[in-house]
Amino acid sequence: MTWYPVADLADFEGRPVLAREAGGQALALYRVDGAVHATQGRCTHAGALLAEGEVVEGYIECPAHYGLFEIPTGRAQGGPVCRDLAVYPVRVEEGRVWVEVV
Ligand code: FES
């Protein structure tokens, strides 16, 4: 496991979800209620980029077929999504966001 610097908190200005890459993996970063979370970047249904979706009350809505995932846990909320998202540890130090990826 390796920690990667992937964003600054300022990058979330006006946008609660960001697309990033670390260790060769696509990630989606979220800022929800002041906390930062990281999940895999592509939807488990058909691979849409989650960073192009909408954050709604702690959930990410996939832009392709509107599947919903709970952001902190990655848990799929039912059809059309049935497989959970991978989630990654996050830490914030002096405004910089780090994610731990295998
Ligand atoms: Fe995300 Fe279909 S690709 S719900």
Short mmCIF file of N, CA and C in Angstrom, two decimals, residues 3-40:
data_model
loop_
_atom_site.label_atom_id
_atom_site.label_comp_id
_atom_site.label_asym_id
_atom_site.label_seq_id
_atom_site.Cartn_x
_atom_site.Cartn_y
_atom_site.Cartn_z
N TRP A 3 0.79 5.68 -0.12
CA TRP A 3 0.03 6.92 -0.04
C TRP A 3 0.43 7.84 -1.19
N TYR A 4 -0.57 8.39 -1.87
CA TYR A 4 -0.33 9.31 -2.99
C TYR A 4 -1.00 10.65 -2.70
N PRO A 5 -0.31 11.77 -2.99
CA PRO A 5 -0.97 13.07 -2.93
C PRO A 5 -1.80 13.24 -4.19
N VAL A 6 -3.10 13.47 -4.04
CA VAL A 6 -3.98 13.46 -5.21
C VAL A 6 -4.74 14.76 -5.45
N ALA A 7 -4.79 15.63 -4.45
CA ALA A 7 -5.55 16.86 -4.63
C ALA A 7 -5.26 17.81 -3.49
N ASP A 8 -5.70 19.03 -3.65
CA ASP A 8 -5.73 20.00 -2.56
C ASP A 8 -7.19 20.25 -2.19
N LEU A 9 -7.44 20.57 -0.94
CA LEU A 9 -8.83 20.86 -0.55
C LEU A 9 -9.42 21.96 -1.43
N ALA A 10 -8.59 22.90 -1.85
CA ALA A 10 -9.08 24.00 -2.69
C ALA A 10 -9.63 23.51 -4.02
N ASP A 11 -9.21 22.32 -4.46
CA ASP A 11 -9.70 21.79 -5.73
C ASP A 11 -11.20 21.50 -5.69
N PHE A 12 -11.76 21.37 -4.48
CA PHE A 12 -13.18 21.05 -4.36
C PHE A 12 -14.07 22.29 -4.44
N GLU A 13 -13.47 23.47 -4.58
CA GLU A 13 -14.28 24.69 -4.67
C GLU A 13 -15.30 24.57 -5.80
N GLY A 14 -16.57 24.60 -5.46
CA GLY A 14 -17.62 24.58 -6.47
C GLY A 14 -17.90 23.21 -7.07
N ARG A 15 -17.19 22.17 -6.61
CA ARG A 15 -17.40 20.84 -7.18
C ARG A 15 -17.10 19.79 -6.10
N PRO A 16 -18.12 19.01 -5.66
CA PRO A 16 -17.88 18.08 -4.55
C PRO A 16 -17.27 16.75 -4.97
N VAL A 17 -17.06 16.52 -6.26
CA VAL A 17 -16.47 15.24 -6.70
C VAL A 17 -15.44 15.54 -7.79
N LEU A 18 -14.29 14.86 -7.67
CA LEU A 18 -13.17 15.08 -8.59
C LEU A 18 -12.68 13.74 -9.13
N ALA A 19 -12.23 13.72 -10.36
CA ALA A 19 -11.56 12.54 -10.94
C ALA A 19 -10.06 12.67 -10.72
N ARG A 20 -9.45 11.62 -10.22
CA ARG A 20 -8.01 11.61 -10.03
C ARG A 20 -7.47 10.21 -10.36
N GLU A 21 -6.15 10.09 -10.39
CA GLU A 21 -5.54 8.79 -10.64
C GLU A 21 -4.39 8.62 -9.65
N ALA A 22 -4.21 7.42 -9.14
CA ALA A 22 -3.08 7.14 -8.24
C ALA A 22 -2.71 5.67 -8.38
N GLY A 23 -1.44 5.39 -8.48
CA GLY A 23 -0.99 4.00 -8.59
C GLY A 23 -1.59 3.30 -9.79
N GLY A 24 -1.89 4.03 -10.84
CA GLY A 24 -2.47 3.43 -12.03
C GLY A 24 -3.97 3.16 -11.94
N GLN A 25 -4.60 3.62 -10.85
CA GLN A 25 -6.04 3.38 -10.68
C GLN A 25 -6.82 4.69 -10.77
N ALA A 26 -7.94 4.64 -11.44
CA ALA A 26 -8.85 5.79 -11.49
C ALA A 26 -9.58 5.89 -10.16
N LEU A 27 -9.64 7.10 -9.64
CA LEU A 27 -10.31 7.35 -8.36
C LEU A 27 -11.37 8.43 -8.53
N ALA A 28 -12.33 8.42 -7.64
CA ALA A 28 -13.24 9.55 -7.47
C ALA A 28 -13.05 10.04 -6.04
N LEU A 29 -12.81 11.34 -5.90
CA LEU A 29 -12.67 11.97 -4.58
C LEU A 29 -13.90 12.80 -4.31
N TYR A 30 -14.36 12.77 -3.07
CA TYR A 30 -15.58 13.48 -2.71
C TYR A 30 -15.33 14.34 -1.48
N ARG A 31 -15.96 15.48 -1.41
CA ARG A 31 -15.97 16.26 -0.18
C ARG A 31 -17.42 16.37 0.26
N VAL A 32 -17.71 15.71 1.39
CA VAL A 32 -19.08 15.64 1.89
C VAL A 32 -19.08 16.07 3.35
N ASP A 33 -19.81 17.11 3.68
CA ASP A 33 -19.91 17.59 5.06
C ASP A 33 -18.53 17.81 5.67
N GLY A 34 -17.61 18.32 4.90
CA GLY A 34 -16.28 18.65 5.41
C GLY A 34 -15.28 17.51 5.39
N ALA A 35 -15.75 16.28 5.17
CA ALA A 35 -14.85 15.11 5.13
C ALA A 35 -14.54 14.76 3.68
N VAL A 36 -13.36 14.18 3.46
CA VAL A 36 -12.97 13.75 2.12
C VAL A 36 -12.98 12.22 2.07
N HIS A 37 -13.53 11.67 1.00
CA HIS A 37 -13.62 10.23 0.79
C HIS A 37 -13.08 9.90 -0.59
N ALA A 38 -12.65 8.65 -0.76
CA ALA A 38 -12.16 8.20 -2.08
C ALA A 38 -12.76 6.84 -2.39
N THR A 39 -13.23 6.69 -3.63
CA THR A 39 -13.69 5.39 -4.12
C THR A 39 -13.02 5.12 -5.47
N GLN A 40 -13.23 3.91 -5.96
CA GLN A 40 -12.79 3.66 -7.33
C GLN A 40 -13.49 4.67 -8.23
#
